[in-house]
Amino acid sequence: MERWQFEVSCDKPLLDEDSKAKSKLEQRMTVKDIQRQIGAVLKQIVASVSLLPATSLDSVCSFNILVYTKDNLDVPADWQESSAQTIPNAQQLRFRQVHTSVHSVESSVTYRAVDSSL
């Protein structure tokens, strides 16, 4: 069992009308810089596969997409409330952060360690 988490944060002061924030926004990163950061995270994710417990190719997999929003945000009517879906007795592997001029993304995978004594 694995829980992949990608936490996207918005640097709100940059979006306000404040002139200091506007000047900071003008010092944006280039697309190439952002792509380089994303590439580094993807390399870490690919490399982490060897650390994660192996699953049988015959096993059935399911994916649950969890989206955390602010309380006052309008969401689609077919979305349901859920708990955090944490994994008991888990280990976590954090990846590099990606930063743009407006957003930052933190990523990690949490997984249940396989008991090697079995």
mmCIF file of C-alpha atoms in Angstrom:
data_model
loop_
_atom_site.group_PDB
_atom_site.id
_atom_site.type_symbol
_atom_site.label_atom_id
_atom_site.label_comp_id
_atom_site.label_asym_id
_atom_site.label_seq_id
_atom_site.Cartn_x
_atom_site.Cartn_y
_atom_site.Cartn_z
ATOM 1 C CA MET A 1 0.000 0.000 0.000
ATOM 2 C CA GLU A 2 1.335 3.414 -0.972
ATOM 3 C CA ARG A 3 0.145 6.961 -0.493
ATOM 4 C CA TRP A 4 1.584 9.492 -2.933
ATOM 5 C CA GLN A 5 1.187 13.096 -1.893
ATOM 6 C CA PHE A 6 1.730 16.223 -3.967
ATOM 7 C CA GLU A 7 1.076 19.346 -1.929
ATOM 8 C CA VAL A 8 0.688 22.467 -4.048
ATOM 9 C CA SER A 9 0.906 25.771 -2.184
ATOM 10 C CA CYS A 10 0.205 29.175 -3.642
ATOM 11 C CA ASP A 11 2.376 32.114 -2.596
ATOM 12 C CA LYS A 12 -0.626 34.388 -2.011
ATOM 13 C CA PRO A 13 1.292 37.636 -1.367
ATOM 14 C CA LEU A 14 2.585 37.438 -4.928
ATOM 15 C CA LEU A 15 -0.954 37.471 -6.245
ATOM 16 C CA ASP A 16 -2.023 40.550 -4.268
ATOM 17 C CA GLU A 17 -1.863 44.060 -5.630
ATOM 18 C CA ASP A 18 1.116 44.970 -3.423
ATOM 19 C CA SER A 19 3.849 46.664 -5.492
ATOM 20 C CA LYS A 20 6.665 44.843 -3.677
ATOM 21 C CA ALA A 21 5.011 41.537 -4.479
ATOM 22 C CA LYS A 22 4.547 42.589 -8.091
ATOM 23 C CA SER A 23 8.243 43.314 -8.455
ATOM 24 C CA LYS A 24 9.012 39.888 -7.008
ATOM 25 C CA LEU A 25 6.568 38.316 -9.459
ATOM 26 C CA GLU A 26 8.424 39.992 -12.302
ATOM 27 C CA GLN A 27 11.548 38.096 -11.247
ATOM 28 C CA ARG A 28 9.942 34.841 -12.326
ATOM 29 C CA MET A 29 11.795 31.693 -12.989
ATOM 30 C CA THR A 30 12.126 30.659 -16.598
ATOM 31 C CA VAL A 31 10.171 27.712 -17.933
ATOM 32 C CA LYS A 32 13.481 25.896 -18.375
ATOM 33 C CA ASP A 33 14.310 26.373 -14.650
ATOM 34 C CA ILE A 34 10.919 25.007 -13.618
ATOM 35 C CA GLN A 35 11.220 22.051 -16.019
ATOM 36 C CA ARG A 36 14.677 21.281 -14.583
ATOM 37 C CA GLN A 37 13.225 21.159 -11.053
ATOM 38 C CA ILE A 38 10.328 18.929 -12.134
ATOM 39 C CA GLY A 39 12.783 16.644 -13.963
ATOM 40 C CA ALA A 40 14.849 16.286 -10.781
ATOM 41 C CA VAL A 41 11.742 15.259 -8.811
ATOM 42 C CA LEU A 42 10.736 12.746 -11.497
ATOM 43 C CA LYS A 43 14.218 11.198 -11.351
ATOM 44 C CA GLN A 44 13.822 10.812 -7.581
ATOM 45 C CA ILE A 45 10.398 9.210 -8.014
ATOM 46 C CA VAL A 46 11.734 6.718 -10.574
ATOM 47 C CA ALA A 47 14.720 5.911 -8.346
ATOM 48 C CA SER A 48 12.423 5.371 -5.342
ATOM 49 C CA VAL A 49 10.677 2.441 -7.024
ATOM 50 C CA SER A 50 13.534 0.167 -5.985
ATOM 51 C CA LEU A 51 12.973 1.165 -2.336
ATOM 52 C CA LEU A 52 9.247 0.495 -2.300
ATOM 53 C CA PRO A 53 7.820 -2.925 -1.468
ATOM 54 C CA ALA A 54 7.232 -4.984 -4.605
ATOM 55 C CA THR A 55 3.682 -5.803 -5.562
ATOM 56 C CA SER A 56 2.564 -8.708 -7.666
ATOM 57 C CA LEU A 57 1.726 -7.830 -11.254
ATOM 58 C CA ASP A 58 -1.352 -10.035 -10.883
ATOM 59 C CA SER A 59 -2.736 -8.052 -7.948
ATOM 60 C CA VAL A 60 -5.601 -5.650 -8.411
ATOM 61 C CA CYS A 61 -4.683 -1.997 -7.884
ATOM 62 C CA SER A 62 -6.954 0.895 -7.124
ATOM 63 C CA PHE A 63 -6.286 4.596 -6.961
ATOM 64 C CA ASN A 64 -8.061 7.056 -4.722
ATOM 65 C CA ILE A 65 -7.454 10.692 -5.559
ATOM 66 C CA LEU A 66 -7.768 12.930 -2.500
ATOM 67 C CA VAL A 67 -7.993 16.684 -2.933
ATOM 68 C CA TYR A 68 -7.717 18.986 0.054
ATOM 69 C CA THR A 69 -9.329 22.382 -0.407
ATOM 70 C CA LYS A 70 -10.245 25.372 1.667
ATOM 71 C CA ASP A 71 -13.586 25.110 3.425
ATOM 72 C CA ASN A 72 -15.187 27.935 1.432
ATOM 73 C CA LEU A 73 -14.227 26.581 -2.004
ATOM 74 C CA ASP A 74 -16.907 25.339 -4.396
ATOM 75 C CA VAL A 75 -16.242 21.747 -5.431
ATOM 76 C CA PRO A 76 -18.040 19.446 -7.889
ATOM 77 C CA ALA A 77 -21.261 17.962 -6.530
ATOM 78 C CA ASP A 78 -20.065 14.361 -6.973
ATOM 79 C CA TRP A 79 -17.004 14.852 -4.710
ATOM 80 C CA GLN A 80 -17.285 13.210 -1.300
ATOM 81 C CA GLU A 81 -15.732 14.069 2.055
ATOM 82 C CA SER A 82 -13.117 11.617 3.258
ATOM 83 C CA SER A 83 -10.590 11.065 5.983
ATOM 84 C CA ALA A 84 -6.867 11.523 5.344
ATOM 85 C CA GLN A 85 -6.402 7.843 4.372
ATOM 86 C CA THR A 86 -3.233 7.451 6.413
ATOM 87 C CA ILE A 87 -1.239 4.213 6.442
ATOM 88 C CA PRO A 88 -0.508 2.756 9.894
ATOM 89 C CA ASN A 89 3.090 1.652 10.633
ATOM 90 C CA ALA A 90 4.292 3.427 7.519
ATOM 91 C CA GLN A 91 7.555 4.878 6.322
ATOM 92 C CA GLN A 92 7.780 8.118 4.347
ATOM 93 C CA LEU A 93 10.134 9.174 1.604
ATOM 94 C CA ARG A 94 10.206 12.899 0.766
ATOM 95 C CA PHE A 95 11.282 14.236 -2.596
ATOM 96 C CA ARG A 96 12.756 17.564 -3.647
ATOM 97 C CA GLN A 97 10.510 20.595 -3.655
ATOM 98 C CA VAL A 98 9.619 22.427 -6.847
ATOM 99 C CA HIS A 99 9.301 26.212 -6.661
ATOM 100 C CA THR A 100 7.971 28.636 -9.228
ATOM 101 C CA SER A 101 7.390 32.332 -8.728
ATOM 102 C CA VAL A 102 3.847 31.647 -7.562
ATOM 103 C CA HIS A 103 3.650 28.007 -6.427
ATOM 104 C CA SER A 104 5.625 25.435 -4.521
ATOM 105 C CA VAL A 105 5.079 21.681 -4.700
ATOM 106 C CA GLU A 106 6.153 19.232 -2.015
ATOM 107 C CA SER A 107 5.978 15.554 -2.896
ATOM 108 C CA SER A 108 6.349 12.364 -0.909
ATOM 109 C CA VAL A 109 5.385 8.712 -0.849
ATOM 110 C CA THR A 110 4.269 6.922 2.293
ATOM 111 C CA TYR A 111 4.291 3.145 2.255
ATOM 112 C CA ARG A 112 3.801 0.222 4.557
ATOM 113 C CA ALA A 113 7.056 -1.603 5.137
ATOM 114 C CA VAL A 114 6.996 -5.291 4.312
ATOM 115 C CA ASP A 115 7.802 -7.577 7.239
ATOM 116 C CA SER A 116 10.828 -9.537 6.006
ATOM 117 C CA SER A 117 10.448 -12.146 8.764
ATOM 118 C CA LEU A 118 7.394 -13.675 7.071
#
